[in-house]
Structures are given as structure tokens and as C-alpha cells.
Coordinates of C-alpha atoms and ligand atoms in Angstrom, one line a residue:
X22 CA 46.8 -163.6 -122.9
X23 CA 45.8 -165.5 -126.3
X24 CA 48.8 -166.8 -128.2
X25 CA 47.2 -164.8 -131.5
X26 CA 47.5 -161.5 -128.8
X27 CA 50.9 -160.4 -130.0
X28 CA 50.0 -160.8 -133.7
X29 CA 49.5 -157.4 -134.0
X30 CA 52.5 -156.2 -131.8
X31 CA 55.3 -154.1 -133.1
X32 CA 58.4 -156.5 -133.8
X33 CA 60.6 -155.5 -131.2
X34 CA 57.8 -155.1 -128.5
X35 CA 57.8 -158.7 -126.7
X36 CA 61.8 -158.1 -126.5
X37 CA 60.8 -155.3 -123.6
X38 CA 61.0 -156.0 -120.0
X39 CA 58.9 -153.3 -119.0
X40 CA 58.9 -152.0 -115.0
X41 CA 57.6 -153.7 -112.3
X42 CA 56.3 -151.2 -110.0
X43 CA 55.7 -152.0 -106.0
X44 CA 52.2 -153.3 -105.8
X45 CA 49.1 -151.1 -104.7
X46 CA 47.1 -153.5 -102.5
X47 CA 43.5 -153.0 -101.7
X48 CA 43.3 -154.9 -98.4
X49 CA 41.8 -153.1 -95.8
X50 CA 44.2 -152.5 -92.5
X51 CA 47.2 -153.2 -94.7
X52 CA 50.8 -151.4 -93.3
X53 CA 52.5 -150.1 -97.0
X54 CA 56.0 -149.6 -97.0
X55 CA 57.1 -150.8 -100.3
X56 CA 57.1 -147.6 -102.5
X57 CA 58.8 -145.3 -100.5
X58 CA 55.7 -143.1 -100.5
X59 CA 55.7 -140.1 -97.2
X60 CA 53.7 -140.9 -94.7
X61 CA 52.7 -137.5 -94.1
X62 CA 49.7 -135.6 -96.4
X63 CA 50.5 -133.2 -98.8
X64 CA 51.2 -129.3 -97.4
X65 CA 47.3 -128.0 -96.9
X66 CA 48.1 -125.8 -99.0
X67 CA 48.6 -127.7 -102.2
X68 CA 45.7 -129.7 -101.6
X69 CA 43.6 -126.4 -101.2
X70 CA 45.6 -124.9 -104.4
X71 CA 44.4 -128.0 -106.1
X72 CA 40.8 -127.1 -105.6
X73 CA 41.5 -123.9 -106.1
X74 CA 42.2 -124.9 -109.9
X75 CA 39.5 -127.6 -110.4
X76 CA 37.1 -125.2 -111.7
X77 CA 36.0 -124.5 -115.3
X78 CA 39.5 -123.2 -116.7
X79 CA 39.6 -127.6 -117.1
X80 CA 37.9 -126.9 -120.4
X81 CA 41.8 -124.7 -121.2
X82 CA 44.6 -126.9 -121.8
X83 CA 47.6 -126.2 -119.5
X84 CA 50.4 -124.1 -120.3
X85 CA 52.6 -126.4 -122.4
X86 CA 55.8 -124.9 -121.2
X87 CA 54.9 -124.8 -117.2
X88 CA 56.6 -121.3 -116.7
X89 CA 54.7 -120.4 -113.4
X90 CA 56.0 -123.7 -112.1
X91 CA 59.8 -123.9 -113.9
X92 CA 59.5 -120.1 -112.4
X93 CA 59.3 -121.2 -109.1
X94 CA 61.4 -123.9 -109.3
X95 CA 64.3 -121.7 -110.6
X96 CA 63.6 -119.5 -107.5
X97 CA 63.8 -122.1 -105.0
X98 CA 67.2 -123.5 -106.6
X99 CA 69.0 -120.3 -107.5
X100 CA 69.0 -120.9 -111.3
X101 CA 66.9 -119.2 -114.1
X102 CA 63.7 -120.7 -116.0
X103 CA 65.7 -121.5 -118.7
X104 CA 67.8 -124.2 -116.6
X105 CA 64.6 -125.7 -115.2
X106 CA 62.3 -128.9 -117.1
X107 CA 59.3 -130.3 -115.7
X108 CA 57.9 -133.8 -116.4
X109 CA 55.1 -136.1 -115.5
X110 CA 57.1 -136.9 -112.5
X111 CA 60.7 -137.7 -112.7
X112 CA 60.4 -141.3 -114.4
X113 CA 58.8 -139.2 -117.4
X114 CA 61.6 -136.6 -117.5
X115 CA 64.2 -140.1 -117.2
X116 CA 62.6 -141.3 -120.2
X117 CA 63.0 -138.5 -122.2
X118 CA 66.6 -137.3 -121.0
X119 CA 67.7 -141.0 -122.2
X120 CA 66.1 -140.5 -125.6
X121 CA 67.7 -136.6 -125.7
X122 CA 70.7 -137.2 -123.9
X123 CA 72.6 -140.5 -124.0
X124 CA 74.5 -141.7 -127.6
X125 CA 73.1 -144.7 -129.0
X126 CA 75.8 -147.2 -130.0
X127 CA 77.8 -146.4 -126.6
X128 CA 77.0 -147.7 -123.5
X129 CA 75.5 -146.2 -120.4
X130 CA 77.5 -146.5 -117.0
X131 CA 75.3 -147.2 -114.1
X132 CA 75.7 -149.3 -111.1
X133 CA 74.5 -152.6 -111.0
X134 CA 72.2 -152.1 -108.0
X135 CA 70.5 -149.4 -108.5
X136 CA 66.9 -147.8 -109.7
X137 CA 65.7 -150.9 -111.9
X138 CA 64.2 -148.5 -114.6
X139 CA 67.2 -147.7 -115.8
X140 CA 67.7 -151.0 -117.6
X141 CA 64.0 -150.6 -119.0
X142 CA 65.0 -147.0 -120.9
X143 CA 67.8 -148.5 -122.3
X144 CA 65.9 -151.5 -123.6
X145 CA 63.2 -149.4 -124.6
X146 CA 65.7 -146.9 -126.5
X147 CA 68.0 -150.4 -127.8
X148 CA 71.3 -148.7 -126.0
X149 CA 73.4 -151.1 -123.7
X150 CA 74.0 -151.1 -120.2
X151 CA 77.6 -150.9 -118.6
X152 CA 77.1 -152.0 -114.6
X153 CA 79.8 -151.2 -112.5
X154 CA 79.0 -153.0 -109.3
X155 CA 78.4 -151.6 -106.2
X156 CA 81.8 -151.6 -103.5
X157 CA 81.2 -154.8 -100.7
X158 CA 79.7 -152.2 -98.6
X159 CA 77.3 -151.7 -101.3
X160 CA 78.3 -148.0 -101.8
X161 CA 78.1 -146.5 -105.6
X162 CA 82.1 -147.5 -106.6
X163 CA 83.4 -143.9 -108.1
X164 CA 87.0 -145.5 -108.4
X165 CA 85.9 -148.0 -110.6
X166 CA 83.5 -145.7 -112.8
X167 CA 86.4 -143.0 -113.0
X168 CA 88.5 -146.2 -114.0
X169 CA 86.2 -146.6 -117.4
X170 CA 87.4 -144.6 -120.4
X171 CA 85.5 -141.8 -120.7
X172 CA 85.1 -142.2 -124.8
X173 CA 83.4 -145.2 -125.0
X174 CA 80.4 -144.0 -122.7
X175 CA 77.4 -142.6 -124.2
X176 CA 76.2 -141.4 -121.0
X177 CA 76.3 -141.8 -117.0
X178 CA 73.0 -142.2 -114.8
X179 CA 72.8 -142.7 -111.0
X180 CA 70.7 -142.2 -107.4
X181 CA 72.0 -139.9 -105.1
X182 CA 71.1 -141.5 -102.4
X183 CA 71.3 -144.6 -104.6
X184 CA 68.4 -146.8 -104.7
X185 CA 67.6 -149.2 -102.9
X186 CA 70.4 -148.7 -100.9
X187 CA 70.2 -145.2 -99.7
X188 CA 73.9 -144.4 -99.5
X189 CA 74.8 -141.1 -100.9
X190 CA 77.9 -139.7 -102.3
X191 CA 79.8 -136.3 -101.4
X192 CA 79.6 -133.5 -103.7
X193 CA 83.7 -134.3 -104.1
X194 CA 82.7 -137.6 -105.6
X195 CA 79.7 -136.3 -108.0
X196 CA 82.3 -133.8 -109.0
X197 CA 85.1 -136.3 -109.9
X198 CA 82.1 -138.2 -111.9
X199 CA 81.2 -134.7 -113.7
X200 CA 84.8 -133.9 -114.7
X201 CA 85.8 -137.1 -115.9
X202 CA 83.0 -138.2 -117.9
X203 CA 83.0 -134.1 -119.2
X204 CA 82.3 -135.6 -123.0
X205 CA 78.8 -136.9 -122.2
X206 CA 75.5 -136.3 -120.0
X207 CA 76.0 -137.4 -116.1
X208 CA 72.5 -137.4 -114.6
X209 CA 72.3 -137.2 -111.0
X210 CA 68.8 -138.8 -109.9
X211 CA 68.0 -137.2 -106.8
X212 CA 65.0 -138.6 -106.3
X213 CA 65.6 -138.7 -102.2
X214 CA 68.3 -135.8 -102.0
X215 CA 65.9 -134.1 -99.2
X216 CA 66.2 -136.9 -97.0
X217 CA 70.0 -136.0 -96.2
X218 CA 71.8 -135.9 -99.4
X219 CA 73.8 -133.1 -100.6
X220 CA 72.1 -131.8 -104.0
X221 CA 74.4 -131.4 -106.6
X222 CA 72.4 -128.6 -108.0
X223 CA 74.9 -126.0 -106.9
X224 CA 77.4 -127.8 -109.5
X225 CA 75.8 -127.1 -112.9
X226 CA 76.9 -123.6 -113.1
X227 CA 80.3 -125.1 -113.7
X228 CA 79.8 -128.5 -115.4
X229 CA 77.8 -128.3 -118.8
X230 CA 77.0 -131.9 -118.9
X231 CA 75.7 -132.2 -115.7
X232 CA 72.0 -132.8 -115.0
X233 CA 70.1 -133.1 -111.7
X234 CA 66.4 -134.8 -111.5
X235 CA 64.2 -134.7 -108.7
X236 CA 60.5 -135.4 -107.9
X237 CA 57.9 -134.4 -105.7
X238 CA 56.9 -137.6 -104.9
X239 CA 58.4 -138.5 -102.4
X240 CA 59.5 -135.7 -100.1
X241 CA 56.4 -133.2 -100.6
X242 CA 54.2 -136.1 -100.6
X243 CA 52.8 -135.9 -104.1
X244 CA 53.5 -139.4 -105.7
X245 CA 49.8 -139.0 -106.8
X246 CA 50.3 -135.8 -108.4
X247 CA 52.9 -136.9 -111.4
X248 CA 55.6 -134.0 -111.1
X249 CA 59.4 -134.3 -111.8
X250 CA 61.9 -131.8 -112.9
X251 CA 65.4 -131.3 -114.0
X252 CA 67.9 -128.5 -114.0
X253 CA 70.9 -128.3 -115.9
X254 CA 72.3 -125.9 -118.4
X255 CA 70.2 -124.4 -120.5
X256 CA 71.8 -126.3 -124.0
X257 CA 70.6 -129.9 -122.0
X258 CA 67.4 -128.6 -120.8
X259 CA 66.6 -127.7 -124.7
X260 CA 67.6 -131.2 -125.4
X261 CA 64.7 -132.2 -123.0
X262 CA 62.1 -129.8 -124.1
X263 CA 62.6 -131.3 -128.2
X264 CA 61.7 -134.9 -127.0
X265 CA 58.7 -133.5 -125.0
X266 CA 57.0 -131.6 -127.9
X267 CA 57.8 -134.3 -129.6
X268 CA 55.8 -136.5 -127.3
X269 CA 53.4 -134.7 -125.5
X270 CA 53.1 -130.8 -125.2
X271 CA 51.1 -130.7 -122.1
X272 CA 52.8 -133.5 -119.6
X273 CA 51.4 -131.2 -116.4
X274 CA 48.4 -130.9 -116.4
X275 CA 46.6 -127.4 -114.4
X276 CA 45.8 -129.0 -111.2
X277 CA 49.4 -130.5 -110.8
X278 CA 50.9 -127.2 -111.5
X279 CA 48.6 -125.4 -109.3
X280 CA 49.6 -128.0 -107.0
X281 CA 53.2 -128.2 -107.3
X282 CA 53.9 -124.4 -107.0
X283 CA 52.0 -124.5 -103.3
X284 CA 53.4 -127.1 -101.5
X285 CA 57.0 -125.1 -102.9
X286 CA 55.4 -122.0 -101.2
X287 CA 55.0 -124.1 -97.5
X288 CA 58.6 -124.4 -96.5
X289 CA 58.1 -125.1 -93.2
X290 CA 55.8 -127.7 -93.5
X291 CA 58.2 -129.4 -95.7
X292 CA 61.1 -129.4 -93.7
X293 CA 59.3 -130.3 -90.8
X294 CA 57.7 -133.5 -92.4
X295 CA 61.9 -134.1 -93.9
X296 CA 62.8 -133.8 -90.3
X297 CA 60.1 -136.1 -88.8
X298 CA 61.2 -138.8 -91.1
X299 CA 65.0 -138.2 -90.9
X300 CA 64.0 -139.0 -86.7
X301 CA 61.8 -141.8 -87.8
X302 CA 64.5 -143.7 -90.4
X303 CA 67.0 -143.5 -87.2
X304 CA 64.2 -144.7 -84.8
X305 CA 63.8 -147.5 -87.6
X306 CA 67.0 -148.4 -87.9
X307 CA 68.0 -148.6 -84.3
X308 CA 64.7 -151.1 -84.0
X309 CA 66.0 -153.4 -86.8
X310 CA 69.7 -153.6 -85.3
X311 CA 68.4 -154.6 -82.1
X312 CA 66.6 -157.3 -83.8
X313 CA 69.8 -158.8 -85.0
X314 CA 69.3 -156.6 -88.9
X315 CA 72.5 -155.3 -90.5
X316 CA 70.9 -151.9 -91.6
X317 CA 73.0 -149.9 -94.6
X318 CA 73.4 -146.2 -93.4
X319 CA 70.6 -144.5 -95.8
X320 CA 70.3 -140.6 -96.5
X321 CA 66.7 -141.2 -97.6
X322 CA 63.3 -142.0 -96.6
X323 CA 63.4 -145.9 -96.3
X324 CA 66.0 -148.7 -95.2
X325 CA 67.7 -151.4 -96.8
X326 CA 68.6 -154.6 -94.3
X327 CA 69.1 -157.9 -94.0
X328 CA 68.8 -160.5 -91.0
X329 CA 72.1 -162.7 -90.9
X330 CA 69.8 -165.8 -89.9
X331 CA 66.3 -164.9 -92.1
X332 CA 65.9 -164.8 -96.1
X333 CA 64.4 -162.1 -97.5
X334 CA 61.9 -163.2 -99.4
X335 CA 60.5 -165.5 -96.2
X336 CA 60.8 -162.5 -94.0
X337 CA 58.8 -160.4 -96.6
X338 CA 55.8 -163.5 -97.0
X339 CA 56.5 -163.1 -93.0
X340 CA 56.0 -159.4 -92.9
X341 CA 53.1 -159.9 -95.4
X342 CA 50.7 -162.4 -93.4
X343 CA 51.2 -159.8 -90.6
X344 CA 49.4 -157.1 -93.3
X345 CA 53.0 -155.1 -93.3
X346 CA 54.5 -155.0 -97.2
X347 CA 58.1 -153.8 -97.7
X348 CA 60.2 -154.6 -101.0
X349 CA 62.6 -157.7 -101.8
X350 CA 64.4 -157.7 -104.8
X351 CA 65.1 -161.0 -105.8
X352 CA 68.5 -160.5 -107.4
X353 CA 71.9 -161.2 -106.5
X354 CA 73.7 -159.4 -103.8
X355 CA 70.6 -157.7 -102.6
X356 CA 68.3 -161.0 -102.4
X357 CA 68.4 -161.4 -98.9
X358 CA 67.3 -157.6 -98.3
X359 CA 64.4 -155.7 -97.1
X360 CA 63.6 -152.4 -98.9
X361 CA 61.5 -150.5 -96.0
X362 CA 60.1 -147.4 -96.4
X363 CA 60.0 -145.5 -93.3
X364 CA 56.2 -145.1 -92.4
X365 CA 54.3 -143.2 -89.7
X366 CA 55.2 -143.8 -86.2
X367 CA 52.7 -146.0 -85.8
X368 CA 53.6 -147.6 -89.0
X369 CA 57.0 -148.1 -88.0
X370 CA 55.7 -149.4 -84.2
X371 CA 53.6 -151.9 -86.1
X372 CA 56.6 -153.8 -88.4
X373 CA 58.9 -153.9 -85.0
X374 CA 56.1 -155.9 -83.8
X375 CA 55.6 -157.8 -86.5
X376 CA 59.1 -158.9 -86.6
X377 CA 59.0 -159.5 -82.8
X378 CA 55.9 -162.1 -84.2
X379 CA 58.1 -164.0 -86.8
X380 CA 60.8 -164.3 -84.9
X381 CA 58.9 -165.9 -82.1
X382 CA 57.8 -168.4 -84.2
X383 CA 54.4 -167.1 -84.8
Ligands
PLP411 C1 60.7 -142.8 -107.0 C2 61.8 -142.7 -107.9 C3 61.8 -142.0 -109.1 C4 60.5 -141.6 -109.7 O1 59.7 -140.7 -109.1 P1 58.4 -140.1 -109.8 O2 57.3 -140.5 -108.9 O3 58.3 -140.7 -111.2 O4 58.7 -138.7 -109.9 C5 62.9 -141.7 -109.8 N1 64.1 -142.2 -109.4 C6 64.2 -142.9 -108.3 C7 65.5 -143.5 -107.9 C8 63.1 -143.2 -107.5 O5 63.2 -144.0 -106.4

């Protein structure tokens, strides 16, 4: 970038520290687990559904408010239309629930280790962070957020599973969370809630502040297809709705919606491909323990370990010149980490050799 580049940049743009997501490779051969994408395709029948809609009604925009989809989606959850928001996938909807949700000039609770765009909202919006840091057993510490006064928070945000550590609370503790932050937005991010999570869906009947995201990118396979939601009571998912027409009326576009509302329709298909994995994580898991890894207990669709006697970053270069990619974090606590997705069978066969390579030397 030319020194003049950022002549023309708004004044408080360089002061951003935008999101770095996992890299896309194109190297033929190469083993991805580093974005905690399914290895499975998409249901048939949202791929076909997709087709189904690429015909000339692309000249139409979409519907702008989704209803077939938020329709569906209030089926499938036991809540009306009205509770349901749809985004281009969940990160959008995170972006705007910030903007609609959390107060500006209060802090947002989050835990320190956690999903890294958090941080880059709340730069992006100019409100401050307040980390609580994960327990030593890296589990989301409730003790200490219930331990915050509840007035001086302009909002709460967190993983259930977390990420990248994959432990989940119980519905007790998302509850105690709910009730004592009850004078601001809690947003549960469920992003891998179908990996063995409880959702906290069935909670928002009774707390008005609560608000549930999830995404269809990673346990209906459609990272490629952009579609998030939220539910919550109807007064937050208005909130939402305002920052989206002011934004962008038509964030789903006719092929994600035909697409979305079909892979809903194949239940069994999903939780088929949610069992395979759940089977697969544990297969994983067992591999990297015998190996000498100290594997956290995850609820979702990767694994977060460290070997006692191997950095993280060399074991990721490691992993890396044997065409396998997985994600380290090079922060504190977490440093020495590996963030594996869990892959295919074969996938998963061919990092436990890997590993086996490195640690003999080669
Ligand atoms: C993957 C992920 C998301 C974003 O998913 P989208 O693809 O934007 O729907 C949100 N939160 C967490 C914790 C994630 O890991």
C-alpha cells in the first residue's frame, strides 16, 4: 500500500483492526481444518432447491423481509415470525445486533477467549470491551460475570459452545446470565449449539433481553450460502430489523432462501451428518490423547488441544508442510493450542498420521 493510500480514508478508519478470517488456500491435495466448515455436502435437497430458484425470477429482487424463510424458521423453533431475523449469515446479524442492541458509553462483558470478532464490532461501533477471563479450565467463568454490576454493562455477548474452546454452558448457567444482566441485551451465539449444546431458545419466552444467533454454516453445511438468524422477543427482533433497512433491505438473496428453507425441510439428513461428526470429534479426540494432546471436552464440531512437549505454532508449520491446516491463535493462554476442525474420516485419518510424522522426527 502507497503511504498517500490512506489520504482519502475516513479519520477513524486506520484505528480498525478488522477480522482475520482462517485462510482459503488453493493448494491442490491440501487437508482444511481451520474454519470449522462440515465435511459433509449440503442436504441434496437444498442444493436442488438452489437450482430450482436460479431461473429468470433473478431479474426480481428478493423478498426484503425473508417471511417464507423466518416462517420456517419459527416452525422449526416453536416461536412466531415475528421473534425470528435473518442475516447474511450470523456475523451480519452480530454486526447489526451490536449497533441495535448494546449502549454505547457502557461496556460489553465478553470473555476474553472467545469469538475474536467480537472485539472488531466494538471497535468498529467505538464501545469498549470488558473481558472476564476464562476459569483455568478454560470454561466461560459465570461466577465472575454474575460478579460484575449489572448497571454499568451496556450489553453481554458469548459462544455457547464457546469459541475456540468448545465448552458449553447448562441452560441453569445461561439463565443466571439472563436474570442478572435483566437491564440489557445478553446474546447467546450459538453458532455450534447442534454439535451438543443445549439451545437456549426455549428461554426467550421468559427473558425479554435475551437473544439467541445461529448460522447455517456450520451444521447444515452452508458456510457458502451467507445465512444467519436470531430469535428473541419480538421488541429485540425490531431493534434488528431498523439497522437492516437501514443498511441493506435485501441481505438474502433468492437462492439463499430457497436454499435455506430446504436443507430445514431434510431433518434426517441433518441429524445424521450432526451425529457422524459428534462420533468423529470423539474418534478425534481419543487419537490426540493417545498422542500425548490434552484435548478440552468440546460440544461442537472441532477441538481445541495442546501437546505438553510441542508449541503450537511449530506443530501448526508441522501440520502444514504435511498439507493439513488447523488454527493457532497466537495469544496468551491459548498460544500453545490447536484449533481442529473435525474433518471427514479420512480427513481426520490423515492429521493422526501427520502427527505420527512430526513426532517421529520427520
Ligand atoms: C462461524 C461463527 C459465526 C459466523 O458464522 P456465519 O458463517 O457468519 O453465519 C459466528 N459466531 C461464531 C462463534 C462462529 O464460530
Amino acid at each position: 500500500m502507497s503511504a498517500s493510500a490512506t489520504r482519502f480514508w475516513s479519520d477513524d478508519l486506520a484505528g480498525l483492526t478488522p477480522y482475520v478470517p482462517g485462510e482459503q488456500p488453493k493448494i491442490e491435495g491440501l487437508i482444511k481444518l481451520n474454519t470449522n466448515e462440515n465435511p459433509f455436502p449440503p442436504s441434496p435437497r437444498a442444493i436442488e432447491a438452489i437450482r430450482a430458484a436460479a431461473d429468470e425470477r433473478l431479474r426480481l429482487y428478493p423478498d426484503p423481509t425473508s417471511q417464507a424463510l423466518r416462517e420456517c424458521l419459527g416452525r422449526h423453533h416453536g416461536v412466531s415470525v415475528d421473534q425470528v431475523f435473518v442475516g447474511n449469515g450470523s456475523d451480519e446479524v452480530l454486526a447489526f445486533l451490536f449497533r441495535a442492541l448494546f449502549q454505547r458509553g457502557r461496556p460489553i462483558v465478553f470473555p476474553d477467549i472467545t469469538y475474536s470478532f467480537y472485539p472488531v464490532y466494538c471497535r468498529l461501533y467505538g464501545i469498549e470491551a470488558q473481558m472476564v477471563p476464562l476459569d483455568e479450565d478454560l470454561a466461560v467463568d459465570v461466577d465472575a460475570m454474575c460478579r460484575i454490576d449489572p448497571a454499568s454493562v451496556g450489553g453481554v455477548i458469548l459462544p455457547n459452545p464457546n469459541a475456540p474452546t468448545g465448552r458449553a454452558l447448562e441452560l441453569e448457567q445461561v439463565e443466571r446470565l439472563a436474570a442478572h444482566f435483566s437491564g440489557c441485551a445478553v446474546v447467546l451465539d450459538e453458532a455450534y449449539v447442534d454439535f451438543g449444546a443445549d439451545s437456549a431458545v426455549a428461554l426467550v419466552g421468559r427473558y425479554p433481553n435475551l437473544l439467541i444467533t445461529q448460522t447455517l454454516s456450520k451444521s447444515r453445511s452452508l458456510a457458502g450460502l451467507r445465512i444467519g438468524f436470531a430469535i428473541g422477543q419480538s421488541g429485540l427482533i425490531e431493534a434488528l430489523t431498523r439497522v437492516k433497512d437501514s443498511f441493506n433491505s435485501y441481505p438474502i438473496d433468492r437462492l439463499a432462501e430457497a436454499g435455506a428453507i430446504a436443507a430445514y425441510e431434510d431433518e434426517a439428513y441433518f441429524e445424521q451428518t450432526c451425529r457422524a461428526i459428534v462420533r468423529m470429534r470423539e474418534e478425534v479426540a481419543a487419537g490426540l490423547s493417545e498422542r500425548g494432546f490434552e484435548v478440552l471436552p468440546s460440544a461442537a464440531n472441532f477441538l481445541l488441544a495442546r501437546h505438553p512437549e510441542h508449541g503450537g505454532a511449530d506443530l501448526a508449520a508441522g501440520l502444514r508442510r504435511h498439507k493439513v491446516i488447523v488454527r493457532h491463535f497466537d495469544r496468551p493462554r491459548i498460544g500453545d493450542h490447536l484449533r481442529i476442525t473435525v474433518g471427514s474420516d479420512s480427513d481426520n485419518a490423515a492429521l493422526l498420521t501427520a502427527l505420527d510424522a512430526i513426532f517421529s522426527g520427520d
